[in-house]
Coordinates of C-alpha atoms and ligand atoms in Angstrom, one line a residue:
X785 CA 89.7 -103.2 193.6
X786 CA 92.7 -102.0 195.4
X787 CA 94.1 -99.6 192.3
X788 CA 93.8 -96.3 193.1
X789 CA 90.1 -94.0 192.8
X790 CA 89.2 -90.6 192.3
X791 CA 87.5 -89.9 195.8
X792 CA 84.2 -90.3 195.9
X793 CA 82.6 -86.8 196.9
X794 CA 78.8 -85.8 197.3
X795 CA 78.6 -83.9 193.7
X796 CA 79.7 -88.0 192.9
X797 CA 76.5 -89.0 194.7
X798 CA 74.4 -87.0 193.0
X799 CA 75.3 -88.0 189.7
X800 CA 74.8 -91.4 190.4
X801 CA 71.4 -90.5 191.9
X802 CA 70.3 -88.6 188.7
X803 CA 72.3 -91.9 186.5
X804 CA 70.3 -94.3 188.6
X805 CA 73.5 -95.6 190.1
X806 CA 72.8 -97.3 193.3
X807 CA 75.2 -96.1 195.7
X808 CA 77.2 -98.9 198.6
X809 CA 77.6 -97.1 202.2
X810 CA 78.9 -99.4 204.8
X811 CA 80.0 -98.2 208.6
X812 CA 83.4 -98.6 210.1
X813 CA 85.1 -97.6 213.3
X814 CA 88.7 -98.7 212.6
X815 CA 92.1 -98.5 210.4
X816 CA 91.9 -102.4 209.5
X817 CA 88.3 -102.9 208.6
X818 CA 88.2 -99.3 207.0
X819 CA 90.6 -100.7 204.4
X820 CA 89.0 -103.6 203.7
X821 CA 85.8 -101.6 202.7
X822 CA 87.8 -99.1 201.2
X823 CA 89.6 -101.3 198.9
X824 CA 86.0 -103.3 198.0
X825 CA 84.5 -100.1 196.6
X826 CA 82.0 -98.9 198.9
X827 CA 81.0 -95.4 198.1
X828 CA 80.1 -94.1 201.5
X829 CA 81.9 -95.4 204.6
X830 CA 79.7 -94.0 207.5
X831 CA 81.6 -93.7 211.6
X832 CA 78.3 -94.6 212.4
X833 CA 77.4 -94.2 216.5
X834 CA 76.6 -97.3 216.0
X835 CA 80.0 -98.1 217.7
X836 CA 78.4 -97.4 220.8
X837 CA 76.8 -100.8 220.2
X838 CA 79.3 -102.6 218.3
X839 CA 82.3 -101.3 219.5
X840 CA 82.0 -99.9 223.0
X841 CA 79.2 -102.9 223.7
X842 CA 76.3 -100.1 225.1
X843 CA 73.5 -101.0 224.8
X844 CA 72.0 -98.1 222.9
X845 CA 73.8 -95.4 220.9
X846 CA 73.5 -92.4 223.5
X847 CA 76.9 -93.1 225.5
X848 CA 79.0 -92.9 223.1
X849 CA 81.4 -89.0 223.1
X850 CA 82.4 -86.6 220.8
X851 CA 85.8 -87.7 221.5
X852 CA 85.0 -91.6 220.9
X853 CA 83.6 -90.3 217.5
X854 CA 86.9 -88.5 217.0
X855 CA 89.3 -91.4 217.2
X856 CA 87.3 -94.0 215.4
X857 CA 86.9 -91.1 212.1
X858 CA 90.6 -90.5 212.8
X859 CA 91.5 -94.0 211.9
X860 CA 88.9 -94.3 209.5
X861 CA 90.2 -91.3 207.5
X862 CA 93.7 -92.8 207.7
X863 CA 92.6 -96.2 205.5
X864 CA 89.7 -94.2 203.4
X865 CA 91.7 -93.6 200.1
X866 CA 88.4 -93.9 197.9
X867 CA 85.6 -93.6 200.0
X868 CA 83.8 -90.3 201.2
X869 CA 84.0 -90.6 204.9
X870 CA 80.7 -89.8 206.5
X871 CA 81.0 -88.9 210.7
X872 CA 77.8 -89.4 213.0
X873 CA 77.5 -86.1 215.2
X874 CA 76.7 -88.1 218.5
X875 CA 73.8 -88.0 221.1
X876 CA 74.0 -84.1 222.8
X877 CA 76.5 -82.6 220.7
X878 CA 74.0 -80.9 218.6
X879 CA 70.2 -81.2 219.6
X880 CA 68.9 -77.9 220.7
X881 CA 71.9 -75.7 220.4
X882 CA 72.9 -74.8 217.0
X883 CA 75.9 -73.0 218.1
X884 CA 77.0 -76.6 219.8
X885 CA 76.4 -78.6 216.4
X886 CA 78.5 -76.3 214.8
X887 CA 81.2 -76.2 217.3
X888 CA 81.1 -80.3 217.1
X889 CA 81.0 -80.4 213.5
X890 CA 84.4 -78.0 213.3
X891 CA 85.9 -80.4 215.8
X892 CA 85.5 -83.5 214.2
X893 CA 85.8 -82.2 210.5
X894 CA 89.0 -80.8 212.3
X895 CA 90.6 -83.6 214.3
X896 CA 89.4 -86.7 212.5
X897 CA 90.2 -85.2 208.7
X898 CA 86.3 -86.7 207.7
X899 CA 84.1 -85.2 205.0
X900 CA 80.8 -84.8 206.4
X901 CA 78.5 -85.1 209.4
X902 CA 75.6 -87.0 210.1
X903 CA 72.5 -85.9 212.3
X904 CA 69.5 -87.6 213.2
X905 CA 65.6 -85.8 212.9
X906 CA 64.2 -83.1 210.9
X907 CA 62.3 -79.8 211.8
X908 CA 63.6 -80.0 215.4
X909 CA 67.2 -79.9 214.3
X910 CA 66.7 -77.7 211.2
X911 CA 69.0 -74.6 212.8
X912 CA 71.6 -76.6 214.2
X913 CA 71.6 -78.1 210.0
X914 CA 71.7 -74.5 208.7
X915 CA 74.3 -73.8 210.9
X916 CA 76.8 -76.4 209.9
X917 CA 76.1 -76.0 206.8
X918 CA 77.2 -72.4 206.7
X919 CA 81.0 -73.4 207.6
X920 CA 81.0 -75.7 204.6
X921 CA 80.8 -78.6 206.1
X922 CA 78.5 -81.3 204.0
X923 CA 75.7 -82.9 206.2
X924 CA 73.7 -85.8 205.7
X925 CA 70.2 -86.0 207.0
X926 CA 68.8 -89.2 209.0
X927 CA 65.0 -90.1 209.5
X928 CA 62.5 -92.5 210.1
X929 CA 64.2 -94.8 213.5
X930 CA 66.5 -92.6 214.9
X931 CA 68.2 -94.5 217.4
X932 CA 69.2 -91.4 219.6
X933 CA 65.8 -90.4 220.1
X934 CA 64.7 -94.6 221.2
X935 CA 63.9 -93.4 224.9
X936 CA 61.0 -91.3 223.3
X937 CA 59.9 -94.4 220.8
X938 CA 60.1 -96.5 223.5
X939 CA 61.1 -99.5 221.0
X940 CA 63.1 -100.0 217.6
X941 CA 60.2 -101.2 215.8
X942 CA 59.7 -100.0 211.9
X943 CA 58.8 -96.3 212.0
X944 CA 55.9 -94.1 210.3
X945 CA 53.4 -96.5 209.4
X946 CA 50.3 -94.0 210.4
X947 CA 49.5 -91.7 208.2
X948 CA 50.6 -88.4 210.5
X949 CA 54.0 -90.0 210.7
X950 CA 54.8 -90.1 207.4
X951 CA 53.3 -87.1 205.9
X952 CA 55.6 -85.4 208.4
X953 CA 58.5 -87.6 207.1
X954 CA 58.3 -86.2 204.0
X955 CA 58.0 -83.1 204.7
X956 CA 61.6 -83.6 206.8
X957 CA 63.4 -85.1 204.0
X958 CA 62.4 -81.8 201.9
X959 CA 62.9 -79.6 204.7
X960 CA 66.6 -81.2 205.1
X961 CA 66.8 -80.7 200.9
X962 CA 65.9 -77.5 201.0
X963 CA 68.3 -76.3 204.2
X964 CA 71.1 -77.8 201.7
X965 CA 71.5 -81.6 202.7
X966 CA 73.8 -83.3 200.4
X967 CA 71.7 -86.9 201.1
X968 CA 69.3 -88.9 203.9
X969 CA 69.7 -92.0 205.6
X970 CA 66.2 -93.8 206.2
X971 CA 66.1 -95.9 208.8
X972 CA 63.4 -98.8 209.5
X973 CA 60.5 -97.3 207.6
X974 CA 57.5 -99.4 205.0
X975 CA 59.4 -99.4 201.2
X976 CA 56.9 -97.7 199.9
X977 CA 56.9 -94.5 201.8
X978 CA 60.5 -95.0 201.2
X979 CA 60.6 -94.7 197.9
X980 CA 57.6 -91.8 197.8
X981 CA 60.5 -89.8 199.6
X982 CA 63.6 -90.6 196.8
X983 CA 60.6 -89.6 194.4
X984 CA 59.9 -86.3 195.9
X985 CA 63.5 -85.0 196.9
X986 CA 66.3 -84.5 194.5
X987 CA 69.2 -86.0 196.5
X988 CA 70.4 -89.1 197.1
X989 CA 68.5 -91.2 200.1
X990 CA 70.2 -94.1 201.8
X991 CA 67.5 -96.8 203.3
X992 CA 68.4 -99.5 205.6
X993 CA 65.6 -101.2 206.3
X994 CA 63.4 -99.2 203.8
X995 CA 63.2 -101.5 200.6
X996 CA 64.9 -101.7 197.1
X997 CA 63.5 -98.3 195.8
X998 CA 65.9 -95.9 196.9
X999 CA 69.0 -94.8 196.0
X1000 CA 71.6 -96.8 197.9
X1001 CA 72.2 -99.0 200.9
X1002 CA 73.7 -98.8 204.3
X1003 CA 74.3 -101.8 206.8
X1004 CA 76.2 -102.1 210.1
X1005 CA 79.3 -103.6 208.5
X1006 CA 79.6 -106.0 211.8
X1007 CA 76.3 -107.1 211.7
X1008 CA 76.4 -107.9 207.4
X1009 CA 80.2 -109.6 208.2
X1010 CA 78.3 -111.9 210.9
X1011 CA 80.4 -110.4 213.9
X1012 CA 77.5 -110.0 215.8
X1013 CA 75.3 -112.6 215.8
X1014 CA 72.1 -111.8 218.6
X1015 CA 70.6 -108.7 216.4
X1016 CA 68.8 -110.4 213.5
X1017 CA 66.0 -107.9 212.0
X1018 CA 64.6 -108.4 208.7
X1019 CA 66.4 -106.0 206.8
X1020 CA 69.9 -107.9 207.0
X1021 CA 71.9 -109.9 205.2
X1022 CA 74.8 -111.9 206.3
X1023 CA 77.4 -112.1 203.8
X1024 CA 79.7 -114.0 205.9
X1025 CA 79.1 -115.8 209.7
X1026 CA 82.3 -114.2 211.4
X1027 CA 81.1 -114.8 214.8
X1028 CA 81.2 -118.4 214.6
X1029 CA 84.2 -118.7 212.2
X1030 CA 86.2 -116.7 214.4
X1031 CA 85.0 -118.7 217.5
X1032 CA 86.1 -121.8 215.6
X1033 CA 89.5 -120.5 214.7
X1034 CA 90.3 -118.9 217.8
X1035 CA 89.2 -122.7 219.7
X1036 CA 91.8 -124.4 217.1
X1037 CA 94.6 -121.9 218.1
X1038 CA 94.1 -122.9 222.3
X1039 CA 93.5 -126.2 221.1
X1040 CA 97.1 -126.0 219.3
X1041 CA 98.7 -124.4 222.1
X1042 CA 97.3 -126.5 225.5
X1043 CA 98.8 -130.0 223.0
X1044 CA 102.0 -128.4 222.2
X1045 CA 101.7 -128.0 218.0
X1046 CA 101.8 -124.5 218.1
X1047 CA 104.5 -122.9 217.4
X1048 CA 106.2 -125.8 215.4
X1049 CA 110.0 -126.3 214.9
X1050 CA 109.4 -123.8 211.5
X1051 CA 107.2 -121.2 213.2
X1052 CA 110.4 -120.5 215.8
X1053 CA 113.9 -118.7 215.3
Ligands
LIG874 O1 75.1 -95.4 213.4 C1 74.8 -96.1 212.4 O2 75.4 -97.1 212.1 C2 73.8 -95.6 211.5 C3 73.3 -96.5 210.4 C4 72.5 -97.5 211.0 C5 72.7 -95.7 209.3 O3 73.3 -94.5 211.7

């Protein structure tokens, strides 16, 4: 790629839903990777919270602030030329308190220059949805494992395999369609409920971890690039192995330094 695009915007991602277009989201957290996915086409870049795992090294994504989100979607934004930039709404910044989620959602539609926000659950954080979604602001639903809520699951195992679970997945996703959700991510969940929910809603639903019949992908663009290299589930695919290429290249530079080759007589001034 690398020319430039028209940006991609959700009225986009709705056409390609209803053109059978599969649509690419990929999450980033800085200016230099942002580019790269940028410049390879991805549709969706999404400042996933994630970064509270990838970035920050936290063990789970509840840490991470409203400010943290900030500056990563900041520099994000900055590279995004084609991509619609997609900002998770972090743990506490909107559960409970609608006027909070809307407060949050100014700031960083504000301060980081991103497109939409990102929230995790259904009926429980329907008013704080309703709310953003008065200002303008586009918001993207997220079900199925919702990794703010794992102290209540207890484990990030796949999600609504009982019966009761699912029905009430459903019901979510159209819940979220109806209060005015451009899109859902669905996290973790069998591929066939998965795809009983892009059947029954009329917007675009992102899986990761939820099969082939949906309509687009999402990975942790650290995890698909190899960078991490301890959190292998199922659903991912390495398309590179950074962590040990990296590790290689980075032993060859010591190595280069401790017996004098590096810099050579054309490497200095
Ligand atoms: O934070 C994140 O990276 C996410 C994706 C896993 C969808 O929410």
């Amino acid at each position: 790629m690398g020319q430039s695009y028209k940006r991609v915007t959700t009225n986009v991602l709705q056409e390609m839903k209803i053109k059978h277009e599969k649509i690419s989201m990929l999450t980033a957290y800085d200016f230099t990777l942002a580019k790269i996915v940028d410049n390879a086409g991805i549709d969706v870049i999404l400042v996933g919270d994630s970064a509270s795992n990838v970035m920050a090294g936290y063990e789970t994504t509840l840490p991470i602030t409203l400010e943290n989100m900030i500056y990563h979607a900041s520099s994000v934004v900055r590279a995004a030329k084609r991509s619609l930039v997609v900002v998770d709404l972090p743990f506490g910044t909107y559960q409970g308190d609608s006027r909070k989620a809307l407060r949050s959602s100014i700031k960083i539609m504000k301060e980081s220059g991103a497109h939409a926000v990102k929230l995790e659950g259904g009926s429980e954080i329907i008013e704080s949805v309703e709310r953003i979604l008065t200002a303008g602001i586009p918001v993207m639903g997220h079900l199925g494992l919702t990794p703010q809520s794992i102290y209540k699951f207890g484990t990030y195992t796949v999600r609504a395999k009982e019966e009761a679970e699912a029905e009430k997945l459903i019901e979510d996703a159209k819940l979220l369609e109806k209060s005015g959700c451009f899109s859902i991510v669905l996290e973790k969940i069998p591929a066939n409920l998965a795809k009983k929910v892009a059947e029954s809603v009329n917007i675009p639903i992102i899986g990761i971890g939820a099969g082939a019949d949906v309509d687009g992908q999402v990975l942790v663009l650290h995890d698909m690039l190899g960078m991490t290299h301890e959190f292998n589930p199922r659903f991912l695919r390495r398309y590179l192995n950074l962590f040990e290429d990296a590790t290689e290249a980075i032993k060859k530079y010591s190595e280069d330094i401790k017996s004098g080759s590096f810099p050579s007589k054309e490497e200095e001034y």
